[in-house]
Amino acid sequence: LNPRHLPSISVPEPKAQKTYCPARPASEAYQRAIFAGFINTLYGEKNVSKAFDTYVDINLIEHDPFDPQGRDANSAKLPNIIPYAQFRVLRSSFDANIGLAHVKVDEDPPIALADIYRMNGTCTVEHWDVTQARPVSATNPIAMF
């Protein structure tokens, strides 16, 4: 993870139920800290079940055309991908209930991934993603990254 793009805010521990869902009211600063924890758990630790169980709503709205709706279906699929993938989060940001992660997936050719998440209070409730492989004939040496 690249710490330059998210402030160093200590992530508050979830209350007794060990999760931020169902959603509870939260300030943007609190949401930013929660989102930073989610990004670190999912992409840094590569702990899909912990990330989804702690930060994602059971009724996750999923916009990927190949993924089913809901947290459980997505958290069942991702452990087959994330722990084995070679990638780096190049930047992440959070503003006005929306968080994003720009990820470089180290394949040949490399892939740019943008994961976009919407939060409702303390809980991640919606996800979009956009991927693009670097064209072999790319003329821009820094394209996509």
Tab-separated table of C-alpha atoms in Angstrom:
chain	number	residue	atom	x	y	z
A	1	LEU	CA	0.000	0.000	0.000
A	2	ASN	CA	1.090	3.519	-0.616
A	3	PRO	CA	0.626	5.438	2.644
A	4	ARG	CA	1.006	8.818	0.915
A	5	HIS	CA	-2.554	8.689	-0.340
A	6	LEU	CA	-4.452	7.923	2.826
A	7	PRO	CA	-3.702	9.859	5.982
A	8	SER	CA	-2.259	8.023	8.924
A	9	ILE	CA	-5.417	7.690	10.968
A	10	SER	CA	-5.779	4.918	13.454
A	11	VAL	CA	-8.643	2.672	12.441
A	12	PRO	CA	-11.185	2.413	15.212
A	13	GLU	CA	-12.042	-1.099	16.278
A	14	PRO	CA	-15.611	-2.137	15.535
A	15	LYS	CA	-17.938	-2.253	18.504
A	16	ALA	CA	-18.752	-5.496	20.326
A	17	GLN	CA	-20.149	-7.208	17.230
A	18	LYS	CA	-16.694	-6.981	15.522
A	19	THR	CA	-18.095	-5.421	12.352
A	20	TYR	CA	-18.963	-2.018	10.957
A	21	CYS	CA	-22.153	-3.432	9.422
A	22	PRO	CA	-25.044	-2.914	9.576
A	23	ALA	CA	-24.354	0.733	8.881
A	24	ARG	CA	-24.292	3.284	11.673
A	25	PRO	CA	-23.928	7.050	11.251
A	26	ALA	CA	-20.327	8.174	10.746
A	27	SER	CA	-18.480	11.382	9.988
A	28	GLU	CA	-16.424	11.530	6.816
A	29	ALA	CA	-13.211	11.387	8.876
A	30	TYR	CA	-14.465	8.222	10.593
A	31	GLN	CA	-15.483	6.734	7.217
A	32	ARG	CA	-12.033	7.559	5.814
A	33	ALA	CA	-10.387	5.687	8.700
A	34	ILE	CA	-12.705	2.707	8.252
A	35	PHE	CA	-12.032	2.680	4.497
A	36	ALA	CA	-8.272	2.746	5.133
A	37	GLY	CA	-8.709	-0.313	7.356
A	38	PHE	CA	-10.692	-2.084	4.651
A	39	ILE	CA	-8.056	-1.317	1.994
A	40	ASN	CA	-5.254	-2.512	4.264
A	41	THR	CA	-7.070	-5.713	5.225
A	42	LEU	CA	-8.154	-6.617	1.683
A	43	TYR	CA	-5.147	-5.533	-0.394
A	44	GLY	CA	-2.341	-5.337	2.166
A	45	GLU	CA	-3.033	-8.374	4.350
A	46	LYS	CA	-4.901	-10.144	1.522
A	47	ASN	CA	-7.399	-11.331	4.127
A	48	VAL	CA	-10.621	-11.466	2.118
A	49	SER	CA	-12.877	-13.047	4.744
A	50	LYS	CA	-11.796	-10.601	7.461
A	51	ALA	CA	-12.189	-7.619	5.109
A	52	PHE	CA	-15.653	-8.621	3.957
A	53	ASP	CA	-16.934	-9.818	7.344
A	54	THR	CA	-15.718	-6.634	9.059
A	55	TYR	CA	-16.392	-3.899	6.502
A	56	VAL	CA	-18.931	-5.035	3.848
A	57	ASP	CA	-22.717	-5.152	4.057
A	58	ILE	CA	-24.385	-8.545	3.594
A	59	ASN	CA	-26.498	-6.999	0.786
A	60	LEU	CA	-23.524	-5.593	-1.144
A	61	ILE	CA	-24.632	-4.049	-4.437
A	62	GLU	CA	-22.184	-5.406	-7.020
A	63	HIS	CA	-21.839	-3.811	-10.468
A	64	ASP	CA	-19.318	-6.237	-11.996
A	65	PRO	CA	-21.235	-7.981	-14.814
A	66	PHE	CA	-19.629	-11.321	-13.935
A	67	ASP	CA	-20.168	-11.267	-10.168
A	68	PRO	CA	-23.343	-12.044	-8.249
A	69	GLN	CA	-24.981	-9.690	-5.783
A	70	GLY	CA	-24.242	-9.830	-2.065
A	71	ARG	CA	-21.253	-9.990	0.247
A	72	ASP	CA	-21.132	-13.747	0.702
A	73	ALA	CA	-20.925	-14.616	-3.006
A	74	ASN	CA	-18.103	-12.123	-3.521
A	75	SER	CA	-16.209	-13.107	-0.394
A	76	ALA	CA	-16.413	-16.746	-1.524
A	77	LYS	CA	-14.894	-15.935	-4.952
A	78	LEU	CA	-12.074	-13.582	-3.984
A	79	PRO	CA	-10.022	-15.955	-1.757
A	80	ASN	CA	-9.267	-17.860	-4.968
A	81	ILE	CA	-7.778	-14.712	-6.508
A	82	ILE	CA	-6.449	-12.095	-4.081
A	83	PRO	CA	-4.034	-14.185	-1.963
A	84	TYR	CA	-2.295	-15.428	-5.123
A	85	ALA	CA	-2.308	-12.249	-7.206
A	86	GLN	CA	0.749	-10.033	-7.459
A	87	PHE	CA	-0.349	-6.410	-7.259
A	88	ARG	CA	0.349	-3.029	-5.711
A	89	VAL	CA	-2.096	-0.375	-4.600
A	90	LEU	CA	-0.691	2.698	-6.298
A	91	ARG	CA	-3.102	5.173	-4.745
A	92	SER	CA	-6.318	5.233	-2.803
A	93	SER	CA	-8.636	8.004	-1.818
A	94	PHE	CA	-11.880	8.659	0.017
A	95	ASP	CA	-14.313	11.555	-0.334
A	96	ALA	CA	-18.070	12.038	0.116
A	97	ASN	CA	-18.941	8.375	0.832
A	98	ILE	CA	-16.858	7.092	-2.116
A	99	GLY	CA	-13.527	5.308	-1.794
A	100	LEU	CA	-11.288	4.111	-4.569
A	101	ALA	CA	-8.188	2.022	-5.029
A	102	HIS	CA	-5.989	2.247	-8.155
A	103	VAL	CA	-4.149	-1.059	-8.398
A	104	LYS	CA	-1.398	-2.320	-10.698
A	105	VAL	CA	-1.752	-6.061	-11.269
A	106	ASP	CA	1.629	-7.508	-12.201
A	107	GLU	CA	0.782	-9.706	-15.164
A	108	ASP	CA	2.135	-9.711	-18.696
A	109	PRO	CA	0.928	-7.265	-19.856
A	110	PRO	CA	0.197	-5.430	-16.598
A	111	ILE	CA	-3.410	-4.637	-15.749
A	112	ALA	CA	-4.789	-1.422	-14.299
A	113	LEU	CA	-7.618	-1.981	-11.839
A	114	ALA	CA	-9.823	0.694	-10.307
A	115	ASP	CA	-12.011	-0.537	-7.467
A	116	ILE	CA	-14.667	1.957	-6.388
A	117	TYR	CA	-16.653	1.541	-3.192
A	118	ARG	CA	-19.596	3.441	-1.724
A	119	MET	CA	-20.130	3.562	2.005
A	120	ASN	CA	-23.302	4.138	3.959
A	121	GLY	CA	-22.155	5.373	7.351
A	122	THR	CA	-19.732	2.796	8.732
A	123	CYS	CA	-20.408	0.102	6.131
A	124	THR	CA	-19.319	-0.568	2.530
A	125	VAL	CA	-22.523	-1.128	0.563
A	126	GLU	CA	-21.665	-0.881	-3.142
A	127	HIS	CA	-18.802	-1.822	-5.486
A	128	TRP	CA	-17.754	-1.065	-9.072
A	129	ASP	CA	-14.556	-2.070	-10.829
A	130	VAL	CA	-12.849	-1.163	-14.072
A	131	THR	CA	-9.934	-3.121	-15.539
A	132	GLN	CA	-7.712	-2.561	-18.539
A	133	ALA	CA	-4.704	-4.499	-19.764
A	134	ARG	CA	-1.831	-2.396	-21.012
A	135	PRO	CA	-1.889	-2.622	-24.817
A	136	VAL	CA	1.192	-4.290	-26.297
A	137	SER	CA	1.460	-1.418	-28.771
A	138	ALA	CA	1.231	1.331	-26.111
A	139	THR	CA	3.397	4.311	-26.986
A	140	ASN	CA	3.106	6.122	-23.642
A	141	PRO	CA	5.687	4.636	-21.235
A	142	ILE	CA	3.703	5.652	-18.145
A	143	ALA	CA	0.223	4.851	-19.498
A	144	MET	CA	-2.264	3.698	-16.863
A	145	PHE	CA	0.172	3.854	-13.939
